[in-house]
């Protein structure tokens, strides 16, 4: 009769073990009982980079990488991108349900009343060099928020967690806009709370001399991009937030760990790398040679490939559509032509087909951000604003999960056995 268990035979000892299966997974702690002798530590699972290890159970985001499906709390990303606002999606990620009209109004109003940052933050933002990478600025300033709100450490209190959620959602765009202004040597523009979330952010970045003409098409395009980035289950930055948060540090510190992870070129930094790559290619005629170099481990096609998606990233599909809306407003970005041709050639190439390498979310997003007027090194900051609700929702889910403890992986030690200290005089001249 079929049973939800796995029977393991240890051929070293001939012993058999029956291990329960739940959600198509075994608990690796159950392997611990598999021992050769009493003083043996017990068997572990070796899984560098967590290729096949679930670190949690989560009810937030569903991905089917083979079919190209992404859903937040059960709602398809395509529907959310078309019909919802970013704050509505954030509410959905936090609370598990779409808000009623009254709930959304309250949530928007709470966020709106926390958009200002302490003026001391302005002082140390001014201390960054003029060419400081805005992601480094965002990282430092977000971590610093924990010193302004020491009450945030009461993470066991749901009301306190709600307040930090509001503060993070409200203040991150303000800090991000200040980082933008700093990099251009422009004076900071303070929040205007009669504007909506996106409108206020765009105004803080682009207002000059008290004036900014809002473009609703571009603002909606930015909002869609933020929605598409809002969560992506246990990616590198979210896992960083969960791991750091598992020490029960305050959420500002945990989120800054997520920002640090996102800074890396293999994660959020990829859209910046895509534009550099398109600049390097320079002309359509250079694409075939460039693609050949991107094969066989010599280099990589940035914006291609994904740990989870082994088909077209559903976010990339939606972003490609948004790109056309944006370019209608701003005029065509000549790099789009190179990108489209690069995609076409790569998708017909055996190397990419065999490895199931398709454009990911970052392939087209950089082109859009550039058309909107953001410099390349700022793209990842926009990603961070989008990913924030995911980080915070996952952090709260982790805190409420009775299965979770402080994250502390095991290792397989492959170094020396004990050896005697060698005095300096006896170490030779190497
Ligand atoms: N260009 C060329 N070859 C690639 C690429 C690429 N972009 N991505 C993967 N490969 C190849 C690898 O060389 C490897 O080939 P091999 O089997 O012959 O050795 C194979 O495909 C599998 O690659 P892995 O590195 O094992 O895949 P992994 O799941 O670890 O990496 C990653 C995923 C990091 C996204 C990778 O595809 C990559 O570096 N892409 C470029 C950077 C990028 O666009 N990052 C953004 C990701 S999306 C996001 O963070 C929002």
Tab-separated table of C-alpha atoms and ligand atoms in Angstrom:
chain	number	residue	atom	x	y	z
A	1	UNK	CA	0.000	0.000	0.000
A	2	UNK	CA	1.258	3.514	-0.841
A	3	UNK	CA	2.589	5.405	2.181
A	4	UNK	CA	3.786	9.004	2.608
A	5	UNK	CA	7.227	7.881	3.712
A	6	UNK	CA	10.662	7.389	2.260
A	7	UNK	CA	12.614	4.238	3.120
A	8	UNK	CA	16.366	4.703	3.130
A	9	UNK	CA	18.819	1.810	3.280
A	10	UNK	CA	22.250	2.727	4.570
A	11	UNK	CA	24.534	0.345	2.679
A	12	UNK	CA	27.350	1.039	5.139
A	13	UNK	CA	25.423	-0.642	7.936
A	14	UNK	CA	22.563	-2.410	6.174
A	15	UNK	CA	20.093	-0.512	8.421
A	16	UNK	CA	16.800	0.818	7.085
A	17	UNK	CA	15.091	4.057	8.076
A	18	UNK	CA	11.552	5.207	7.339
A	19	UNK	CA	11.225	8.947	7.001
A	20	UNK	CA	7.929	10.875	6.706
A	21	UNK	CA	7.202	12.833	3.520
A	22	UNK	CA	5.159	16.023	3.749
A	23	UNK	CA	4.513	18.422	0.840
A	24	UNK	CA	6.776	16.210	-1.288
A	25	UNK	CA	9.698	16.933	1.044
A	26	UNK	CA	11.516	15.235	3.887
A	27	UNK	CA	12.826	17.045	6.928
A	28	UNK	CA	16.606	16.851	6.701
A	29	UNK	CA	16.692	16.705	10.517
A	30	UNK	CA	15.229	13.204	10.076
A	31	UNK	CA	18.477	12.163	8.362
A	32	UNK	CA	20.327	12.873	11.585
A	33	UNK	CA	19.366	9.452	12.980
A	34	UNK	CA	21.361	7.749	10.176
A	35	UNK	CA	24.655	6.881	11.834
A	36	UNK	CA	27.466	4.383	11.356
A	37	UNK	CA	28.323	4.368	15.063
A	38	UNK	CA	26.972	5.877	18.285
A	39	UNK	CA	29.564	8.713	18.295
A	40	UNK	CA	28.901	9.520	14.622
A	41	UNK	CA	27.290	13.014	14.281
A	42	UNK	CA	24.624	11.666	11.937
A	43	UNK	CA	23.896	12.240	8.267
A	44	UNK	CA	23.477	15.738	6.844
A	45	UNK	CA	22.249	17.006	3.478
A	46	UNK	CA	24.829	18.926	1.402
A	47	UNK	CA	23.194	21.609	-0.711
A	48	UNK	CA	25.384	24.632	-1.470
A	49	UNK	CA	23.291	27.565	-2.736
A	50	UNK	CA	20.092	25.744	-1.662
A	51	UNK	CA	19.486	24.256	-5.100
A	52	UNK	CA	16.989	21.747	-3.749
A	53	UNK	CA	16.371	22.732	-0.150
A	54	UNK	CA	13.212	24.451	1.074
A	55	UNK	CA	14.154	26.790	3.920
A	56	UNK	CA	10.575	27.549	4.912
A	57	UNK	CA	6.892	26.991	4.236
A	58	UNK	CA	5.348	30.098	2.767
A	59	UNK	CA	1.855	31.188	1.723
A	60	UNK	CA	2.938	34.387	-0.023
A	61	UNK	CA	4.209	33.754	-3.546
A	62	UNK	CA	3.806	30.825	-5.907
A	63	UNK	CA	6.167	30.265	-8.825
A	64	UNK	CA	6.120	27.493	-11.391
A	65	UNK	CA	9.429	28.047	-13.160
A	66	UNK	CA	8.753	25.533	-15.926
A	67	UNK	CA	5.369	26.961	-16.843
A	68	UNK	CA	6.336	30.607	-16.265
A	69	UNK	CA	3.698	31.202	-13.554
A	70	UNK	CA	3.968	33.831	-10.820
A	71	UNK	CA	1.191	34.534	-8.306
A	72	UNK	CA	1.027	36.658	-5.158
A	73	UNK	CA	-1.327	35.127	-2.572
A	74	UNK	CA	-2.946	33.186	-5.422
A	75	UNK	CA	-3.543	36.152	-7.731
A	76	UNK	CA	-1.807	35.935	-11.148
A	77	UNK	CA	0.856	38.594	-11.627
A	78	UNK	CA	-0.722	39.556	-14.970
A	79	UNK	CA	-4.006	40.545	-13.254
A	80	UNK	CA	-2.290	42.443	-10.458
A	81	UNK	CA	-0.096	44.330	-12.941
A	82	UNK	CA	-3.144	45.314	-14.947
A	83	UNK	CA	-5.607	46.154	-12.187
A	84	UNK	CA	-3.943	46.894	-8.854
A	85	UNK	CA	-1.942	49.736	-7.367
A	86	UNK	CA	1.458	49.098	-5.790
A	87	UNK	CA	0.183	49.877	-2.275
A	88	UNK	CA	-2.766	47.530	-2.860
A	89	UNK	CA	-0.330	44.752	-3.823
A	90	UNK	CA	1.814	45.531	-0.787
A	91	UNK	CA	-1.292	45.222	1.422
A	92	UNK	CA	-2.105	41.899	-0.241
A	93	UNK	CA	1.398	40.584	0.426
A	94	UNK	CA	1.300	41.690	4.075
A	95	UNK	CA	-2.252	40.720	4.980
A	96	UNK	CA	-2.933	37.799	2.644
A	97	UNK	CA	-6.106	39.356	1.183
A	98	UNK	CA	-6.883	42.253	-1.129
A	99	UNK	CA	-7.975	45.303	0.906
A	100	UNK	CA	-11.525	46.616	0.981
A	101	UNK	CA	-11.911	50.257	-0.041
A	102	UNK	CA	-11.811	51.386	3.615
A	103	UNK	CA	-8.790	49.204	4.395
A	104	UNK	CA	-6.885	50.552	1.407
A	105	UNK	CA	-7.718	54.144	2.341
A	106	UNK	CA	-6.446	53.593	5.866
A	107	UNK	CA	-3.276	51.890	4.633
A	108	UNK	CA	-2.568	54.671	2.115
A	109	UNK	CA	-3.178	57.305	4.735
A	110	UNK	CA	-0.892	55.579	7.276
A	111	UNK	CA	1.916	55.391	4.727
A	112	UNK	CA	1.335	58.980	3.639
A	113	UNK	CA	1.752	60.266	7.179
A	114	UNK	CA	5.216	58.713	7.602
A	115	UNK	CA	7.012	59.828	4.434
A	116	UNK	CA	9.300	62.342	6.151
A	117	UNK	CA	12.670	61.236	7.493
A	118	UNK	CA	14.468	62.694	10.496
A	119	UNK	CA	16.513	65.715	9.411
A	120	UNK	CA	19.702	64.116	10.784
A	121	UNK	CA	19.417	61.615	7.948
A	122	UNK	CA	19.894	64.495	5.534
A	123	UNK	CA	23.131	65.399	7.304
A	124	UNK	CA	24.744	62.071	6.873
A	125	UNK	CA	23.419	61.660	3.313
A	126	UNK	CA	25.356	64.828	2.564
A	127	UNK	CA	28.474	63.097	3.896
A	128	UNK	CA	28.516	60.601	1.032
A	129	UNK	CA	30.840	61.454	-1.842
A	130	UNK	CA	29.183	62.964	-4.925
A	131	UNK	CA	29.792	59.731	-6.883
A	132	UNK	CA	28.608	57.325	-4.159
A	133	UNK	CA	26.629	54.439	-5.659
A	134	UNK	CA	22.971	55.171	-4.782
A	135	UNK	CA	22.471	51.567	-3.721
A	136	UNK	CA	25.265	51.961	-1.152
A	137	UNK	CA	23.569	55.155	0.024
A	138	UNK	CA	20.187	53.410	0.324
A	139	UNK	CA	21.784	50.501	2.155
A	140	UNK	CA	23.526	52.697	4.714
A	141	UNK	CA	20.554	54.994	5.293
A	142	UNK	CA	18.084	52.124	5.724
A	143	UNK	CA	20.321	50.430	8.267
A	144	UNK	CA	20.631	53.777	10.054
A	145	UNK	CA	16.838	53.990	10.450
A	146	UNK	CA	17.160	51.394	13.212
A	147	UNK	CA	19.015	53.974	15.301
A	148	UNK	CA	16.217	56.507	14.811
A	149	UNK	CA	13.498	54.032	15.813
A	150	UNK	CA	14.841	51.914	18.684
A	151	UNK	CA	11.230	50.873	19.425
A	152	UNK	CA	11.425	48.759	16.250
A	153	UNK	CA	13.195	46.036	18.203
A	154	UNK	CA	9.867	44.953	19.786
A	155	UNK	CA	9.300	42.566	16.939
A	156	UNK	CA	7.037	40.282	18.965
A	157	UNK	CA	4.375	43.035	19.127
A	158	UNK	CA	2.088	43.034	16.015
A	159	UNK	CA	1.242	46.737	16.453
A	160	UNK	CA	4.936	47.579	16.528
A	161	UNK	CA	5.561	45.442	13.443
A	162	UNK	CA	2.741	47.282	11.638
A	163	UNK	CA	4.314	50.635	12.482
A	164	UNK	CA	7.723	49.567	11.116
A	165	UNK	CA	6.044	48.205	7.988
A	166	UNK	CA	4.425	51.623	7.469
A	167	UNK	CA	7.683	53.461	8.195
A	168	UNK	CA	9.668	51.331	5.769
A	169	UNK	CA	7.108	51.621	2.970
A	170	UNK	CA	6.837	55.385	3.545
A	171	UNK	CA	10.489	56.285	4.024
A	172	UNK	CA	12.324	54.080	1.541
A	173	UNK	CA	11.092	56.099	-1.483
A	174	UNK	CA	12.060	59.320	0.300
A	175	UNK	CA	15.576	58.045	0.985
A	176	UNK	CA	15.800	56.655	-2.550
A	177	UNK	CA	14.798	60.024	-4.003
A	178	UNK	CA	17.331	61.804	-1.775
A	179	UNK	CA	20.049	59.398	-2.994
A	180	UNK	CA	19.093	60.368	-6.572
A	181	UNK	CA	19.240	64.093	-5.812
A	182	UNK	CA	22.551	63.721	-3.975
A	183	UNK	CA	24.164	61.971	-6.931
A	184	UNK	CA	23.203	64.910	-9.147
A	185	UNK	CA	24.147	67.608	-6.668
A	186	UNK	CA	20.523	68.757	-6.484
A	187	UNK	CA	18.786	69.974	-3.315
A	188	UNK	CA	16.474	67.450	-1.656
A	189	UNK	CA	12.767	67.761	-2.456
A	190	UNK	CA	10.542	66.937	0.493
A	191	UNK	CA	7.480	64.684	0.332
A	192	UNK	CA	4.227	66.222	-0.862
A	193	UNK	CA	1.603	64.166	0.844
A	194	UNK	CA	-1.317	65.334	-1.294
A	195	UNK	CA	0.257	63.253	-4.092
A	196	UNK	CA	-0.157	59.501	-4.383
A	197	UNK	CA	2.664	57.079	-3.557
A	198	UNK	CA	4.187	56.956	-7.043
A	199	UNK	CA	3.457	60.591	-7.852
A	200	UNK	CA	5.135	61.751	-4.657
A	201	UNK	CA	8.203	59.631	-5.299
A	202	UNK	CA	8.576	60.787	-8.899
A	203	UNK	CA	8.131	64.373	-7.784
A	204	UNK	CA	10.837	64.023	-5.123
A	205	UNK	CA	13.257	62.729	-7.750
A	206	UNK	CA	12.531	65.025	-10.694
A	207	UNK	CA	11.107	68.320	-9.377
A	208	UNK	CA	13.191	71.303	-10.427
A	209	UNK	CA	12.535	74.809	-9.158
A	210	UNK	CA	9.271	73.716	-7.527
A	211	UNK	CA	7.952	72.297	-10.800
A	212	UNK	CA	7.411	68.843	-12.238
A	213	UNK	CA	4.922	67.953	-14.959
A	214	UNK	CA	3.648	64.466	-14.077
A	215	UNK	CA	3.279	62.003	-16.936
A	216	UNK	CA	0.526	59.504	-15.973
A	217	UNK	CA	1.687	56.892	-18.534
A	218	UNK	CA	5.225	56.885	-17.163
A	219	UNK	CA	3.975	56.848	-13.572
A	220	UNK	CA	1.725	53.867	-14.247
A	221	UNK	CA	4.627	52.117	-16.036
A	222	UNK	CA	6.811	52.638	-12.972
A	223	UNK	CA	4.003	51.361	-10.740
A	224	UNK	CA	3.683	48.196	-12.864
A	225	UNK	CA	7.432	47.624	-12.628
A	226	UNK	CA	7.266	47.933	-8.844
A	227	UNK	CA	4.343	45.471	-8.725
A	228	UNK	CA	6.271	42.974	-10.850
A	229	UNK	CA	9.207	43.177	-8.461
A	230	UNK	CA	7.181	43.109	-5.228
A	231	UNK	CA	7.970	39.530	-4.241
A	232	UNK	CA	9.683	36.503	-5.681
A	233	UNK	CA	9.631	33.946	-2.863
A	234	UNK	CA	12.990	32.751	-1.514
A	235	UNK	CA	15.393	34.669	-3.774
A	236	UNK	CA	18.843	35.746	-2.563
A	237	UNK	CA	17.803	39.063	-0.969
A	238	UNK	CA	14.635	37.684	0.644
A	239	UNK	CA	16.591	34.766	2.049
A	240	UNK	CA	19.073	37.317	3.415
A	241	UNK	CA	16.238	39.244	5.104
A	242	UNK	CA	14.850	36.036	6.591
A	243	UNK	CA	18.270	34.779	7.737
A	244	UNK	CA	19.288	38.073	9.321
A	245	UNK	CA	15.778	38.599	10.731
A	246	UNK	CA	15.914	35.150	12.302
A	247	UNK	CA	18.379	36.570	14.842
A	248	UNK	CA	15.436	38.797	15.924
A	249	UNK	CA	17.170	42.001	14.920
A	250	UNK	CA	14.907	44.980	14.070
A	251	UNK	CA	13.328	45.080	10.579
A	252	UNK	CA	15.405	48.066	9.363
A	253	UNK	CA	18.595	46.059	9.868
A	254	UNK	CA	17.065	42.934	8.320
A	255	UNK	CA	15.829	44.871	5.267
A	256	UNK	CA	19.240	46.495	4.834
A	257	UNK	CA	20.671	42.956	4.527
A	258	UNK	CA	18.202	42.429	1.673
A	259	UNK	CA	19.343	45.661	0.025
A	260	UNK	CA	22.968	44.489	0.317
A	261	UNK	CA	22.121	41.184	-1.374
A	262	UNK	CA	20.188	42.959	-4.105
A	263	UNK	CA	23.187	45.215	-4.801
A	264	UNK	CA	25.119	42.287	-6.346
A	265	UNK	CA	25.334	41.955	-10.158
A	266	UNK	CA	23.937	38.417	-10.155
A	267	UNK	CA	20.756	39.643	-8.456
A	268	UNK	CA	19.333	43.176	-8.644
A	269	UNK	CA	22.447	44.647	-10.220
A	270	UNK	CA	21.762	42.736	-13.417
A	271	UNK	CA	19.642	45.423	-15.119
A	272	UNK	CA	22.510	47.871	-14.742
A	273	UNK	CA	24.799	45.215	-16.239
A	274	UNK	CA	22.355	44.716	-19.151
A	275	UNK	CA	22.685	48.338	-20.217
A	276	UNK	CA	26.459	48.181	-19.919
A	277	UNK	CA	26.326	45.055	-22.069
A	278	UNK	CA	24.115	46.758	-24.690
A	279	UNK	CA	26.554	49.697	-24.737
A	280	UNK	CA	29.449	47.299	-25.179
A	281	UNK	CA	27.686	45.574	-28.097
A	282	UNK	CA	27.053	49.009	-29.601
A	283	UNK	CA	25.651	47.772	-32.913
A	284	UNK	CA	23.409	44.948	-34.134
A	285	UNK	CA	26.194	43.610	-36.323
A	286	UNK	CA	28.297	42.805	-33.249
A	287	UNK	CA	25.614	40.605	-31.652
A	288	UNK	CA	26.631	37.192	-33.061
A	289	UNK	CA	30.242	37.639	-31.901
A	290	UNK	CA	29.039	38.814	-28.502
A	291	UNK	CA	26.732	35.834	-28.102
A	292	UNK	CA	29.553	33.412	-28.959
A	293	UNK	CA	31.601	34.967	-26.173
A	294	UNK	CA	28.684	34.492	-23.759
A	295	UNK	CA	28.769	30.758	-24.269
A	296	UNK	CA	30.866	28.139	-22.560
A	297	UNK	CA	31.379	30.058	-19.342
A	298	UNK	CA	33.603	32.786	-20.880
A	299	UNK	CA	31.104	35.508	-20.146
A	300	UNK	CA	27.375	35.766	-19.499
A	301	UNK	CA	24.515	37.363	-21.320
A	302	UNK	CA	23.248	39.664	-18.609
A	303	UNK	CA	19.467	39.613	-18.156
A	304	UNK	CA	19.351	36.020	-19.333
A	305	UNK	CA	18.819	32.900	-17.253
A	306	UNK	CA	17.190	32.378	-13.896
A	307	UNK	CA	17.571	29.929	-11.046
A	308	UNK	CA	13.836	29.192	-11.016
A	309	UNK	CA	12.420	30.100	-14.450
A	310	UNK	CA	13.264	27.552	-17.079
A	311	UNK	CA	10.881	29.246	-19.513
A	312	UNK	CA	10.130	32.886	-20.341
A	313	UNK	CA	10.053	34.898	-17.092
A	314	UNK	CA	6.394	36.082	-16.904
A	315	UNK	CA	7.582	39.434	-15.558
A	316	UNK	CA	9.859	39.925	-18.581
A	317	UNK	CA	6.862	39.339	-20.865
A	318	UNK	CA	4.850	42.078	-19.101
A	319	UNK	CA	7.824	44.440	-18.976
A	320	UNK	CA	8.384	44.111	-22.697
A	321	UNK	CA	4.811	45.394	-23.187
A	322	UNK	CA	5.361	48.269	-20.761
A	323	UNK	CA	8.524	49.190	-22.694
A	324	UNK	CA	6.469	49.968	-25.790
A	325	UNK	CA	4.069	52.222	-23.787
A	326	UNK	CA	7.009	54.094	-22.332
A	327	UNK	CA	8.869	54.514	-25.615
A	328	UNK	CA	5.720	55.943	-27.165
A	329	UNK	CA	6.057	58.769	-24.642
A	330	UNK	CA	9.801	59.200	-24.572
A	331	UNK	CA	10.862	58.242	-28.091
A	332	UNK	CA	12.615	55.024	-29.007
A	333	UNK	CA	15.735	54.016	-27.113
A	334	UNK	CA	18.175	52.802	-29.807
A	335	UNK	CA	19.351	50.099	-27.403
A	336	UNK	CA	15.902	48.475	-27.608
A	337	UNK	CA	16.660	47.407	-31.157
A	338	UNK	CA	19.898	45.753	-30.032
A	339	UNK	CA	18.088	44.091	-27.116
A	340	UNK	CA	15.301	42.711	-29.333
A	341	UNK	CA	17.803	41.330	-31.816
A	342	UNK	CA	19.967	39.877	-29.055
A	343	UNK	CA	16.915	38.127	-27.616
A	344	UNK	CA	15.884	36.820	-31.036
A	345	UNK	CA	19.305	35.375	-31.840
A	346	UNK	CA	19.879	33.924	-28.353
A	347	UNK	CA	16.472	32.214	-28.321
A	348	UNK	CA	17.342	30.443	-31.568
A	349	UNK	CA	20.778	29.383	-30.329
A	350	UNK	CA	21.258	25.775	-29.205
A	351	UNK	CA	23.387	26.748	-26.202
A	352	UNK	CA	20.572	28.881	-24.749
A	353	UNK	CA	17.805	26.488	-25.787
A	354	UNK	CA	19.514	23.493	-24.144
A	355	UNK	CA	20.097	25.353	-20.894
A	356	UNK	CA	16.629	26.926	-20.952
A	357	UNK	CA	18.045	30.443	-20.733
A	358	UNK	CA	15.375	33.073	-21.416
A	359	UNK	CA	15.252	36.827	-20.758
A	360	UNK	CA	14.587	37.557	-17.093
A	361	UNK	CA	12.927	40.542	-15.414
A	362	UNK	CA	16.089	42.600	-15.750
A	363	UNK	CA	16.516	42.318	-19.481
A	364	UNK	CA	14.080	45.107	-20.437
A	365	UNK	CA	13.588	46.964	-17.145
A	366	UNK	CA	16.851	48.908	-17.456
A	367	UNK	CA	15.874	50.247	-20.856
A	368	UNK	CA	12.619	51.557	-19.406
A	369	UNK	CA	14.274	53.127	-16.385
A	370	UNK	CA	16.783	54.832	-18.638
A	371	UNK	CA	14.027	56.209	-20.847
A	372	UNK	CA	12.330	57.563	-17.719
A	373	UNK	CA	15.477	59.513	-16.881
A	374	UNK	CA	17.101	57.342	-14.214
A	375	UNK	CA	20.867	56.784	-14.470
A	376	UNK	CA	22.084	53.174	-14.750
A	377	UNK	CA	23.518	52.955	-11.266
A	378	UNK	CA	20.087	53.908	-9.898
A	379	UNK	CA	18.141	50.977	-11.398
A	380	UNK	CA	18.728	48.653	-8.477
A	381	UNK	CA	17.346	51.266	-6.111
A	382	UNK	CA	14.051	51.110	-8.016
A	383	UNK	CA	14.149	47.333	-7.698
A	384	UNK	CA	14.615	47.723	-3.931
A	385	UNK	CA	11.566	50.006	-3.642
A	386	UNK	CA	9.566	47.359	-5.507
A	387	UNK	CA	10.885	44.399	-3.504
A	388	UNK	CA	10.389	46.027	-0.090
A	389	UNK	CA	6.852	44.685	0.553
A	390	UNK	CA	8.054	41.168	-0.262
A	391	UNK	CA	10.973	41.432	2.156
A	392	UNK	CA	8.779	42.717	4.966
A	393	UNK	CA	5.948	40.227	4.342
A	394	UNK	CA	8.434	37.332	4.298
A	395	UNK	CA	10.151	38.648	7.428
A	396	UNK	CA	6.830	38.754	9.299
A	397	UNK	CA	5.841	35.322	8.046
A	398	UNK	CA	9.184	33.976	9.286
A	399	UNK	CA	8.638	35.517	12.737
A	400	UNK	CA	5.170	33.973	13.067
A	401	UNK	CA	6.298	30.532	11.885
A	402	UNK	CA	6.700	28.171	14.862
A	403	UNK	CA	9.071	25.973	12.812
A	404	UNK	CA	11.637	28.780	12.432
A	405	UNK	CA	14.674	29.307	14.625
A	406	UNK	CA	17.829	31.336	14.162
A	407	UNK	CA	19.246	30.394	10.740
A	408	UNK	CA	22.398	28.401	11.226
A	409	UNK	CA	23.462	26.034	8.439
A	410	UNK	CA	25.759	23.084	8.993
A	411	UNK	CA	29.035	22.614	7.141
A	412	UNK	CA	31.123	19.710	5.988
A	413	UNK	CA	34.564	20.415	7.381
A	414	UNK	CA	37.302	19.605	4.851
A	415	UNK	CA	40.256	21.362	6.522
A	416	UNK	CA	43.231	20.061	8.496
A	417	UNK	CA	42.957	17.781	11.485
A	418	UNK	CA	44.417	19.203	14.688
A	419	UNK	CA	48.078	20.229	14.282
A	420	UNK	CA	50.693	21.897	16.454
A	421	UNK	CA	51.401	25.639	16.289
A	422	UNK	CA	54.644	26.365	14.369
A	423	UNK	CA	56.796	29.170	15.857
A	424	UNK	CA	57.687	31.970	13.407
A	425	UNK	CA	61.388	31.061	13.350
A	426	UNK	CA	60.571	27.571	12.107
A	427	UNK	CA	58.188	28.568	9.264
A	428	UNK	CA	60.793	28.991	6.507
A	429	UNK	CA	60.983	31.807	3.940
A	430	UNK	CA	58.134	31.056	1.551
B	1	LIG	N1	24.655	33.633	-20.222
B	1	LIG	C1	25.322	32.535	-20.655
B	1	LIG	N2	25.309	31.352	-20.029
B	1	LIG	C2	24.582	31.251	-18.915
B	1	LIG	C3	23.844	32.347	-18.388
B	1	LIG	C4	23.894	33.558	-19.092
B	1	LIG	N3	23.224	34.639	-18.654
B	1	LIG	N4	23.204	31.958	-17.270
B	1	LIG	C5	23.516	30.676	-17.082
B	1	LIG	N5	24.353	30.249	-18.059
B	1	LIG	C6	24.860	28.891	-18.252
B	1	LIG	C7	25.971	28.576	-17.258
B	1	LIG	O1	27.249	28.895	-17.775
B	1	LIG	C8	25.753	27.094	-17.069
B	1	LIG	O2	26.282	26.426	-18.183
B	1	LIG	P1	27.028	24.991	-17.997
B	1	LIG	O3	25.947	24.068	-17.520
B	1	LIG	O4	27.564	24.685	-19.352
B	1	LIG	O5	28.092	25.222	-16.978
B	1	LIG	C9	24.241	26.921	-17.122
B	1	LIG	O6	23.787	28.007	-17.945
B	1	LIG	C10	23.559	26.970	-15.767
B	1	LIG	O7	23.968	28.168	-15.111
B	1	LIG	P2	24.079	28.336	-13.547
B	1	LIG	O8	25.060	29.438	-13.239
B	1	LIG	O9	24.315	27.000	-12.911
B	1	LIG	O10	22.612	28.787	-13.190
B	1	LIG	P3	22.157	29.449	-11.827
B	1	LIG	O11	20.773	29.018	-11.602
B	1	LIG	O12	23.153	29.206	-10.743
B	1	LIG	O13	22.251	31.015	-12.158
B	1	LIG	C11	21.708	33.216	-12.734
B	1	LIG	C12	21.168	31.817	-12.377
B	1	LIG	C13	22.659	33.717	-11.611
B	1	LIG	C14	20.550	34.202	-12.823
B	1	LIG	C15	22.472	33.114	-14.081
B	1	LIG	O14	21.598	32.678	-15.113
B	1	LIG	C16	23.137	34.425	-14.485
B	1	LIG	O15	24.269	34.704	-14.038
B	1	LIG	N6	22.443	35.271	-15.327
B	1	LIG	C17	22.990	36.559	-15.689
B	1	LIG	C18	22.756	37.540	-14.556
B	1	LIG	C19	21.303	37.947	-14.437
B	1	LIG	O16	20.638	38.275	-15.422
B	1	LIG	N7	20.817	37.989	-13.180
B	1	LIG	C20	19.442	38.409	-12.886
B	1	LIG	C21	18.651	37.273	-12.315
B	1	LIG	S1	17.003	37.755	-12.060
B	1	LIG	C22	16.999	38.639	-10.665
B	1	LIG	O17	17.838	38.540	-9.786
B	1	LIG	C23	15.917	39.539	-10.469
